[in-house]
CSV table of C-alpha atoms and ligand atoms in Angstrom, one decimal:
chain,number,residue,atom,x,y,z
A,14,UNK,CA,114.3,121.6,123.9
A,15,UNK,CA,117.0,123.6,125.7
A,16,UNK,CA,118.4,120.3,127.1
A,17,UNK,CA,120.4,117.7,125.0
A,18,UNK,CA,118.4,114.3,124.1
A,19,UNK,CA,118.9,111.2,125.0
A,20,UNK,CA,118.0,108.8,123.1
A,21,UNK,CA,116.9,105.5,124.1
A,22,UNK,CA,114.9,104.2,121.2
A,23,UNK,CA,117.2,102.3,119.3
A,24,UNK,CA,115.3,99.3,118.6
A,25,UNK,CA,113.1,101.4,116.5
A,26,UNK,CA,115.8,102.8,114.5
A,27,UNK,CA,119.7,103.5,115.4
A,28,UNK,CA,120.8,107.0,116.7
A,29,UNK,CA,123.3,109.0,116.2
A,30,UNK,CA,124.9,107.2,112.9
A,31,UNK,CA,128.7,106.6,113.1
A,32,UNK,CA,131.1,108.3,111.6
A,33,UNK,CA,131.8,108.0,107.4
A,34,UNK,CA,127.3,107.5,106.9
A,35,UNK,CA,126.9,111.6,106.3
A,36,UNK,CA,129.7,111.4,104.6
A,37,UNK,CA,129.3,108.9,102.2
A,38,UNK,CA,125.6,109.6,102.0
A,39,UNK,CA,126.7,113.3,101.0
A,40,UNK,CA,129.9,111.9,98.8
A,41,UNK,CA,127.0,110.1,96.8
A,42,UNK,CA,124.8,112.9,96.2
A,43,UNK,CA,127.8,115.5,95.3
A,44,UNK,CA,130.4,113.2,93.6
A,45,UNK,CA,128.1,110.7,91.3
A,46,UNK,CA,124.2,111.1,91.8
A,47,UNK,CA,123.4,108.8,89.1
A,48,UNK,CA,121.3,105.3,88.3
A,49,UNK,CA,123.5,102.4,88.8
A,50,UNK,CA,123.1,99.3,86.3
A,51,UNK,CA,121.5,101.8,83.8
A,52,UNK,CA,124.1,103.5,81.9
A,53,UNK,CA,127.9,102.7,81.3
A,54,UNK,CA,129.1,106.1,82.3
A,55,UNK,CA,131.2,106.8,85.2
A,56,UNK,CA,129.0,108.2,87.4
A,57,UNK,CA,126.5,105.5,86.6
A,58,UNK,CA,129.5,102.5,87.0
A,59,UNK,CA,130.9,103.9,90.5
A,60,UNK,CA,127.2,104.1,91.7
A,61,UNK,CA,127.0,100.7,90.8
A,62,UNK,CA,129.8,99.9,92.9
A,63,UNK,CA,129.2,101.3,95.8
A,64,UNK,CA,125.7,99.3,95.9
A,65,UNK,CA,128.5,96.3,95.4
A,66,UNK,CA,131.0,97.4,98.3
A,67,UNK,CA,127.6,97.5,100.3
A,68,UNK,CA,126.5,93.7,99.6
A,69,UNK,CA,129.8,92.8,100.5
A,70,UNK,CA,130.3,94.1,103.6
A,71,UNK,CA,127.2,92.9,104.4
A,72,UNK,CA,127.9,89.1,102.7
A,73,UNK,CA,131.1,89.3,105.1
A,74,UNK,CA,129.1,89.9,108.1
A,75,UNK,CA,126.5,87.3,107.6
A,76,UNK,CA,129.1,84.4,106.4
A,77,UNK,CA,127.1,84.5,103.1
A,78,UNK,CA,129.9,83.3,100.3
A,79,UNK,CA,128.1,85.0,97.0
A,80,UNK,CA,127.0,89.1,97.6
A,81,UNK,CA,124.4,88.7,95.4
A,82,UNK,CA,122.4,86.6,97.4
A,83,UNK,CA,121.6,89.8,99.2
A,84,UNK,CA,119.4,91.7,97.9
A,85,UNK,CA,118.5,95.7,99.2
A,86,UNK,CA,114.8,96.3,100.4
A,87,UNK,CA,113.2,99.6,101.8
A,88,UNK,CA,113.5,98.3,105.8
A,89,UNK,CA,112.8,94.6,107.4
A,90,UNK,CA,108.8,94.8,106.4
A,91,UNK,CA,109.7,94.9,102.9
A,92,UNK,CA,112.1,91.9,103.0
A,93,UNK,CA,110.2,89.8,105.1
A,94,UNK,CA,106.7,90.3,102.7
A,95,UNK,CA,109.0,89.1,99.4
A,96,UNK,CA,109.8,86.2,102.1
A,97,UNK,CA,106.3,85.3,102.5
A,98,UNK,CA,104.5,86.2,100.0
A,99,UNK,CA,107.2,85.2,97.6
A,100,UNK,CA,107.2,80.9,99.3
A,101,UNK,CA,103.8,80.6,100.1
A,102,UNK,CA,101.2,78.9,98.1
A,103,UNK,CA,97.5,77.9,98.5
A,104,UNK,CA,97.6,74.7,100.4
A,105,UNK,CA,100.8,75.7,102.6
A,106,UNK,CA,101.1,75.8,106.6
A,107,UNK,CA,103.6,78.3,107.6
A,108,UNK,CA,104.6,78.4,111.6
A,109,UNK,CA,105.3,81.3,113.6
A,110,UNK,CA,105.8,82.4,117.0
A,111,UNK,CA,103.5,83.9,119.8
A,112,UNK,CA,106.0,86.8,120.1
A,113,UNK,CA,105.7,87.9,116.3
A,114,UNK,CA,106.2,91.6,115.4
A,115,UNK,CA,103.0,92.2,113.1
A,116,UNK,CA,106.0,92.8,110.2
A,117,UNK,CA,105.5,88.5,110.4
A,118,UNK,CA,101.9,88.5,111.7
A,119,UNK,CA,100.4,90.5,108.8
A,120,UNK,CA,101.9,89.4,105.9
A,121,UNK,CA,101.4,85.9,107.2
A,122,UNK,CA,97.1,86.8,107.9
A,123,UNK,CA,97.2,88.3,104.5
A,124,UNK,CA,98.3,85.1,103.3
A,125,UNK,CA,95.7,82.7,105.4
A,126,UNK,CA,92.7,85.5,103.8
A,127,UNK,CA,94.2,85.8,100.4
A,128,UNK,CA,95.8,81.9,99.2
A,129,UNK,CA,94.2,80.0,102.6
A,130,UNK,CA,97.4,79.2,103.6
A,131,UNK,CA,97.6,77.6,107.5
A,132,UNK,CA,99.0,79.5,110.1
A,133,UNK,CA,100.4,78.2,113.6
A,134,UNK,CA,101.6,80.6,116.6
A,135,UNK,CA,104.3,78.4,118.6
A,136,UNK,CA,103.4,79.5,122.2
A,137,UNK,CA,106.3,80.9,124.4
A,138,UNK,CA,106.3,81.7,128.6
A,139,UNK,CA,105.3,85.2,129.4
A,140,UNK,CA,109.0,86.2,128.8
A,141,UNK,CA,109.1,85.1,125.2
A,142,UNK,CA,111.2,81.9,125.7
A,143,UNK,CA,110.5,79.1,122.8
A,144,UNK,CA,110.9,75.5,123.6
A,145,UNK,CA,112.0,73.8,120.2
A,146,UNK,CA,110.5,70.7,120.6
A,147,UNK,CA,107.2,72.8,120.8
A,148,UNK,CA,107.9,74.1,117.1
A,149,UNK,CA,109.1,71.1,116.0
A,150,UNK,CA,105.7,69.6,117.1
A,151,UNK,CA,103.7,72.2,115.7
A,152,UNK,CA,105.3,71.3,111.7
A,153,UNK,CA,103.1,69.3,109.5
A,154,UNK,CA,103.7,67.6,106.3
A,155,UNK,CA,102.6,70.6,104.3
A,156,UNK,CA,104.8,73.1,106.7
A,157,UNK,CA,106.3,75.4,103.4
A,158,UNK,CA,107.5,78.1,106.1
A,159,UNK,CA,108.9,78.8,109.6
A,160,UNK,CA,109.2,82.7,110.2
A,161,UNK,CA,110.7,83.5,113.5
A,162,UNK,CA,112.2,86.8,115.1
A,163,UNK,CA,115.9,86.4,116.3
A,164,UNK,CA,114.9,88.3,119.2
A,165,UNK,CA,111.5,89.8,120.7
A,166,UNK,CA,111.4,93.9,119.9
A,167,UNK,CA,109.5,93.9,123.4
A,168,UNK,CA,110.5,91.3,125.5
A,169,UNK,CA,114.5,91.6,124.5
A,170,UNK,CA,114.3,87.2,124.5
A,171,UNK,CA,116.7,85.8,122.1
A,172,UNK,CA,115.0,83.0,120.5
A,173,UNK,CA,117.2,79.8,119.3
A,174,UNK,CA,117.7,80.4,116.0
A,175,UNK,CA,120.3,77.5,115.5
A,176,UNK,CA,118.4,75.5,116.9
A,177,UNK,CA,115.3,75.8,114.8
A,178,UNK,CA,117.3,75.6,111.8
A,179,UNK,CA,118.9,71.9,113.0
A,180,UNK,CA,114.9,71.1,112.8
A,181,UNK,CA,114.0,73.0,109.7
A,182,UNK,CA,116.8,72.1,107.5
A,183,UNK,CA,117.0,68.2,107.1
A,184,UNK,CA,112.9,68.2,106.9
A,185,UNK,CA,113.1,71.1,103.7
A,186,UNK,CA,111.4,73.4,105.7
A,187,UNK,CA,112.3,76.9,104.7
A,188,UNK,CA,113.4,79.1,107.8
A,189,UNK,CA,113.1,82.7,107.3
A,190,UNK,CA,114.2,84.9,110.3
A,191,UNK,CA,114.1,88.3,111.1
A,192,UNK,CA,116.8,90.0,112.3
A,193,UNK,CA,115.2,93.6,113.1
A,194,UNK,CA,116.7,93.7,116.8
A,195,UNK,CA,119.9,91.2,116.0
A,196,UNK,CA,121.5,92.5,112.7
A,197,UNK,CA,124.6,94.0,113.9
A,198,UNK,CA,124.3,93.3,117.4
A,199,UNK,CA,124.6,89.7,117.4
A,200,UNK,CA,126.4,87.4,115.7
A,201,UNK,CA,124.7,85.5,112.8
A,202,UNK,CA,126.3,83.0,110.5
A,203,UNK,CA,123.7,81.9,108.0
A,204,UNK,CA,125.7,78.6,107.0
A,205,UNK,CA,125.7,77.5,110.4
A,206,UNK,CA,122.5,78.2,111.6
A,207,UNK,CA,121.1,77.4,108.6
A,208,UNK,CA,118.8,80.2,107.7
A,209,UNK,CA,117.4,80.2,103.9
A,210,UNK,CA,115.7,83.9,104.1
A,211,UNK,CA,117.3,86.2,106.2
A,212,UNK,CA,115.4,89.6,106.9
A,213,UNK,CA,117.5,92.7,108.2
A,214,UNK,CA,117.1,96.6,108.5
A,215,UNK,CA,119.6,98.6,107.6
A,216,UNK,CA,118.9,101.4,109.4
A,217,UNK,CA,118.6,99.5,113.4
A,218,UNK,CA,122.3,98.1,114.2
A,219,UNK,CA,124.0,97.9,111.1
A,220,UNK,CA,123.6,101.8,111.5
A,221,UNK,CA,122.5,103.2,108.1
A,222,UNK,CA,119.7,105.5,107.2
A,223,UNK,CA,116.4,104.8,107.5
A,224,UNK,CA,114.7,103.2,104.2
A,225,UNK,CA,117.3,100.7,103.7
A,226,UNK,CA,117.1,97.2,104.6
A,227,UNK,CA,118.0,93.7,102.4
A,228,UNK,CA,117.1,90.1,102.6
A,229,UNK,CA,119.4,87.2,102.0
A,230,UNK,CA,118.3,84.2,99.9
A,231,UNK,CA,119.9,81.2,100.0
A,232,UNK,CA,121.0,79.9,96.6
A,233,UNK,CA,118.4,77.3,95.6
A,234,UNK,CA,115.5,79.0,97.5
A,235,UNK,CA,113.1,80.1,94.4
A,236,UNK,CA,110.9,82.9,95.6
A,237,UNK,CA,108.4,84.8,93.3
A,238,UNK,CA,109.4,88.6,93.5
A,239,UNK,CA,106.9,90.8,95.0
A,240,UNK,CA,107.7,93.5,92.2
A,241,UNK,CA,108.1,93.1,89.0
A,242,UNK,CA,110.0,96.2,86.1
A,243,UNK,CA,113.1,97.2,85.1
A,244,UNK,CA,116.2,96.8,86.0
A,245,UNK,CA,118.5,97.6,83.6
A,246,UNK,CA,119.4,93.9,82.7
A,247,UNK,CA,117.9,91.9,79.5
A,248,UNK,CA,115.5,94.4,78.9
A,249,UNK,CA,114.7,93.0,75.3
A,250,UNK,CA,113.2,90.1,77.4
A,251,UNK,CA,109.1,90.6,78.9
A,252,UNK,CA,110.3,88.4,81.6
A,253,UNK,CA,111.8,89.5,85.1
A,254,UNK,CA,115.2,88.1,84.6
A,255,UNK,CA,115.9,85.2,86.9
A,256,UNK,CA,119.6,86.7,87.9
A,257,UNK,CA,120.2,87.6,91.2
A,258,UNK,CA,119.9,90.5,92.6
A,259,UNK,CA,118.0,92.0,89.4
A,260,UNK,CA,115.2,89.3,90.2
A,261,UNK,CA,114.0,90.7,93.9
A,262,UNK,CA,115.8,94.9,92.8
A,263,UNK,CA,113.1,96.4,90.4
A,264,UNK,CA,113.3,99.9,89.9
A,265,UNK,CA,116.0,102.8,91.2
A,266,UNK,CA,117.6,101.8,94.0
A,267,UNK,CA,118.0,104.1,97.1
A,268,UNK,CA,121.6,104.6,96.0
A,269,UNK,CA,122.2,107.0,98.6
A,270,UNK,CA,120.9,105.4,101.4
A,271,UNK,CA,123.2,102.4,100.7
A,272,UNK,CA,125.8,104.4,100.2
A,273,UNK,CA,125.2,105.5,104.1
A,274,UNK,CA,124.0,101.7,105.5
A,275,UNK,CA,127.7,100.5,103.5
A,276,UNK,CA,129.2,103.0,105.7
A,277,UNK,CA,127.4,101.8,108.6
A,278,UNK,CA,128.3,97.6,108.3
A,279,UNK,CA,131.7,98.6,107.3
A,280,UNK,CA,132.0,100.8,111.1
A,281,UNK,CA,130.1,97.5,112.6
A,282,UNK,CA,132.6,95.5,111.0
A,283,UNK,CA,135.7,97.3,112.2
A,284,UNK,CA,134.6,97.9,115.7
A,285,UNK,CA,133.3,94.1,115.8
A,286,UNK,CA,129.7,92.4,116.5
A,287,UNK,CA,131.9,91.2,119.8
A,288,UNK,CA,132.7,95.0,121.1
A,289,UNK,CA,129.2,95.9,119.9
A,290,UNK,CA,127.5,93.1,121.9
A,291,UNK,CA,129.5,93.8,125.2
A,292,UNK,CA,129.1,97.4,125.4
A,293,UNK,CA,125.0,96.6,125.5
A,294,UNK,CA,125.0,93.9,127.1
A,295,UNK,CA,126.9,96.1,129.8
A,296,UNK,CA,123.9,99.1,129.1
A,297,UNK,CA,121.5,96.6,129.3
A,298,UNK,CA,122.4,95.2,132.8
A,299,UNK,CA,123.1,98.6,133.9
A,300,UNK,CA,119.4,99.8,133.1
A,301,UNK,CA,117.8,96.5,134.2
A,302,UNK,CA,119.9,96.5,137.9
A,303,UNK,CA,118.5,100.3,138.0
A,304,UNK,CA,115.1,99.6,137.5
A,305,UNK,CA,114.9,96.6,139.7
A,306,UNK,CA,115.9,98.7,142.7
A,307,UNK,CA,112.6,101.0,142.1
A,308,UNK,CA,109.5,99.8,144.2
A,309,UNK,CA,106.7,99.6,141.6
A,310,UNK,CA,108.9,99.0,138.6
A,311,UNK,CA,107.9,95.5,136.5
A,312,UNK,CA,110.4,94.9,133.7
A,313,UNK,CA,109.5,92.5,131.0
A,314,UNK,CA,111.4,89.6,129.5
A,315,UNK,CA,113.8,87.3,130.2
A,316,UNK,CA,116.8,88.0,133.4
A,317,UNK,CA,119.5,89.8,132.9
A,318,UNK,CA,121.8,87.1,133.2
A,319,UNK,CA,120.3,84.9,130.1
A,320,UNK,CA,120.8,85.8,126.4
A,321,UNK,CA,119.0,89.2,125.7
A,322,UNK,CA,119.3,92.4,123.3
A,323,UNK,CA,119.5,95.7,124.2
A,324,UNK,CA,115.5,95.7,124.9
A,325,UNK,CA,114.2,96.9,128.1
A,326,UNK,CA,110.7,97.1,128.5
A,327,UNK,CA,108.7,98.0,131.8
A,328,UNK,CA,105.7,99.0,133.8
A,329,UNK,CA,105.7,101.6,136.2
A,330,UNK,CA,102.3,100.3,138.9
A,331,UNK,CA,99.9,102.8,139.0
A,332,UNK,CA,101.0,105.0,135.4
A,333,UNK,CA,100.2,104.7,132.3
A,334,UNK,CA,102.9,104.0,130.1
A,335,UNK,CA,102.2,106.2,127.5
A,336,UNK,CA,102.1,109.0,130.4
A,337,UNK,CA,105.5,107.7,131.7
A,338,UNK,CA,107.1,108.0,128.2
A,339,UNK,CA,105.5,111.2,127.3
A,340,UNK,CA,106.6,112.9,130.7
A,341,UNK,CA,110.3,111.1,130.1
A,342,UNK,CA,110.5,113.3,126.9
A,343,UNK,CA,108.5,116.4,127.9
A,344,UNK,CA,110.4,116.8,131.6
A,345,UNK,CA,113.6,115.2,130.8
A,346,UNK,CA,114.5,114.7,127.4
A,347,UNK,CA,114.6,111.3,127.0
A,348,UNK,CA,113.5,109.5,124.3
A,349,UNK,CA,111.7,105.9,124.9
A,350,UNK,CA,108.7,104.2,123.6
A,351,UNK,CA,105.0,103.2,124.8
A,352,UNK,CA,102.4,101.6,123.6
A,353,UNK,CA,102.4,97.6,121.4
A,354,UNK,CA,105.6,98.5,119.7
A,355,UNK,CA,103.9,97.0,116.9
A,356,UNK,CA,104.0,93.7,118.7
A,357,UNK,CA,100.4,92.7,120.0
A,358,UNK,CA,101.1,88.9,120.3
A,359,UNK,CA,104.3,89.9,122.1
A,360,UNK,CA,102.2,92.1,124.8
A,361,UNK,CA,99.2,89.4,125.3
A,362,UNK,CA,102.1,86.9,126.2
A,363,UNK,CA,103.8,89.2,128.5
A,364,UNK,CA,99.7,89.9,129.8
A,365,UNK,CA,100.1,93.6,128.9
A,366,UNK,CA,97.6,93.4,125.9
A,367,UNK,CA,95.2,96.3,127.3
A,368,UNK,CA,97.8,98.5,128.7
A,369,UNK,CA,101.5,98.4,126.7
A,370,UNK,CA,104.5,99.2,128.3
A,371,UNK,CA,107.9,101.8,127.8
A,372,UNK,CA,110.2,99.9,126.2
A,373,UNK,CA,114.2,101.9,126.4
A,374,UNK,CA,116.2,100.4,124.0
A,375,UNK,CA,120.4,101.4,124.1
A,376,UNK,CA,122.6,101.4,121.5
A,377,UNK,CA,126.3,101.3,121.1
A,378,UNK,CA,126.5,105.1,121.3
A,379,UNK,CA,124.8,105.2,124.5
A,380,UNK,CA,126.9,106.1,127.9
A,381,UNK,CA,126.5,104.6,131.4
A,382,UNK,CA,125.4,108.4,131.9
A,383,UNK,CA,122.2,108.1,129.5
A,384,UNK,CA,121.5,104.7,131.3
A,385,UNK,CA,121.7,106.7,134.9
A,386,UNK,CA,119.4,109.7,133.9
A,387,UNK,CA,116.3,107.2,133.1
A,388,UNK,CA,117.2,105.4,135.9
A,389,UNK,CA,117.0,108.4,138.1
A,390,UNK,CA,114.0,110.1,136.1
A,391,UNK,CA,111.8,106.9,136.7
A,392,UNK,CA,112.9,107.0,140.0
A,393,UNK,CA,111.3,110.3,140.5
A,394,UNK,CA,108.3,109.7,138.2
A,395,UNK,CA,108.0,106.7,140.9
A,396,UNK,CA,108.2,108.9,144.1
A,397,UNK,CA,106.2,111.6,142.7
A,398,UNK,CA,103.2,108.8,141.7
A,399,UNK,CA,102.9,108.1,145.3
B,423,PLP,C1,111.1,92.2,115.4
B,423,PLP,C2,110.8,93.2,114.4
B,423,PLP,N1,110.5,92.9,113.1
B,423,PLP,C3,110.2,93.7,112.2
B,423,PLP,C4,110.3,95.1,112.4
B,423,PLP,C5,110.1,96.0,111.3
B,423,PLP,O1,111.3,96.7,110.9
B,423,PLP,P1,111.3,97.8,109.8
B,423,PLP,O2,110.9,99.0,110.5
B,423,PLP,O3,112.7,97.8,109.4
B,423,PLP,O4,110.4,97.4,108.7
B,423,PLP,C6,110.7,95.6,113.6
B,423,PLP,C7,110.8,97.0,113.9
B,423,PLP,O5,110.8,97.5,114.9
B,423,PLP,C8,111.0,94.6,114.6
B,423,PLP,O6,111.4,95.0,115.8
């Protein structure tokens, strides 16, 4: 492609990286390549550090007061199946929403097949909004889990994650969100809101590489580990040592990516979740204003002037969205997404089930520019349709 990219698929994963992730990604694999927690050498004891610098800067950015609560996954899948699979028992009702990404959906329908565990979707509107007094009358004496997405990867709705945790909390109901589109974007205080299981990719807006992610556990919360093997603690023992993070971390850890996502919260950190949040919510308005000016264009989700992440998904009348996206990249080298974005409850809320949608999602590295040119190439995709 002879023309430079731009890329507006962030809420799939975060791109370009900020400065210090190559770096310390490369730093790792030059300067001390080895396997931390299993050997007492040098390499093998800075390695182990850097995993430690990681949790904290993470623990700091979530408000949670012991780093080893944290615990590193592959992505947000990963960490929100130990969730699940690791709380819920035959017998149990779990609660969900009607936006879930199937990352919540599947692992919950695994469970319903595989331990007959009940399962309740909390309906939403069309744009992904949640009344809580709708979840709070969908709980049941047997409710073990409430699994909720901080925000809706299609619709961009922020759902009240406070205020499900006011409801969960006093009744022992364990509240595990997932912070795919929030982590790094948003503010999220796991004390206050109380959240028990928190589930986050590293590699969206905390802005590491992808195959890292981690899941918080609040101290208390007992969850069977989804793996089970070494981790170069009590190994005399046949058990899976109940210490945190060894319990949830068997096998090698992807040193080097964690290397890169510390790099990543660390940059978050310094520029600020507040910085972060205003330049997309700026990007956000900017694309949504543009696209409302386009006869034919239906944009999904919420208004602009409510609550939202950088999530901007639309319909162009009369194209297929796969088309729209497809042509967006072939003719003007701009990177989106079509199609259920992995989000099927999402799309039959929003009544989009049998067709999808482009979502454009910004990041912080995004300029007003990037916003104008898909704003101008839908324009033209519109014009051209007619
Ligand atoms: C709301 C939501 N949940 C879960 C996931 C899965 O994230 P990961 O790719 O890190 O497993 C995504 C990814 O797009 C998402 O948007």
């Amino acid at each position: 492609m002879d023309r430079p990219v731009v890329y507006l698929d962030n809420a799939a994963t975060s791109w370009p990286k900020p400065p210090g992730v190559l770096e310390a990604m490369t730093e790792c694999l030059l300067e001390y390549g080895a396997n931390p927690g299993r050997g007492s050498h040098g390499m093998a004891l800075k390695a182990g550090r850097v995993l430690l610098e990681a949790r904290q800067a993470l623990a700091r950015l979530f408000r949670v007061a012991n780093p080893n609560d944290i615990i590193f996954t592959l992505n947000t899948t990963h960490a929100l199946n130990i969730a699940i699979q690791g709380s819920l028992r035959p017998g149990d009702h779990a609660v969900a929403t009607a936006i879930e990404h199937n990352s919540i959906r599947r692992p919950l329908e695994a469970m319903r097949r595989l331990r007959g565990v009940d399962v309740t979707y909390v309906r939403t509107d069309e744009a992904g909004r949640l009344d809580p007094s709708d979840l709070a009358a969908a709980l049941k004496p047997n409710t073990r889990l409430v699994a909720v997405a901080h925000s809706s990867n299609l619709l961009g709705t922020v759902l009240p994650v406070g205020e499900i945790g006011a409801i969960t909390r006093p009744r022992g109901i364990l509240l595990l969100v997932d912070a795919a589109q929030t982590a790094g974007v948003l503010d999220i205080d796991v004390e206050a809101m109380n959240i028990d299981l928190l589930a986050f990719p590293g590699h969206k807006g905390l802005m590491g590489p992808l195959g890292t992610g981690g899941l918080y556990i609040r101290p208390g919360v007992g969850l069977e580990p989804l793996m089970y093997g070494g981790t170069g603690s009590r190994s005399e023992e046949p058990e899976q040592p109940e210490v945190r993070p060894d319990k949830y971390e068997a096998g090698s850890p992807n040193t080097v990516g964690i290397a890169g996502l510390g790099a990543g919260v660390r940059f978050v950190l310094e520029r600020s979740i507040r910085e972060i949040a205003a330049k997309e919510r700026m990007l956000t308005r900017r694309l949504m204003d543009g696209l409302r000016n386009i006869p034919g264009v239906r944009i999904l989700g919420p208004e602009p002037d409510e609550e939202r992440t950088a999530i901007v998904s639309f319909l162009l009348d009369g194209a297929d969205p796969a088309e729209t996206a497809f042509r967006l990249d072939r003719e003007y080298g701009i990177a989106v997404r079509a199609g259920y974005h992995c989000a099927p409850l999402a799309h039959e809320r929003a009544g989009t089930l049998g067709r999808g949608a482009v979502r454009a999602s910004p990041g912080y590295f995004n300029s007003e520019a990037d916003i104008d040119a898909l704003i101008a190439a839908v324009e033209e995709l519109a014009k051209r349709r007619t």
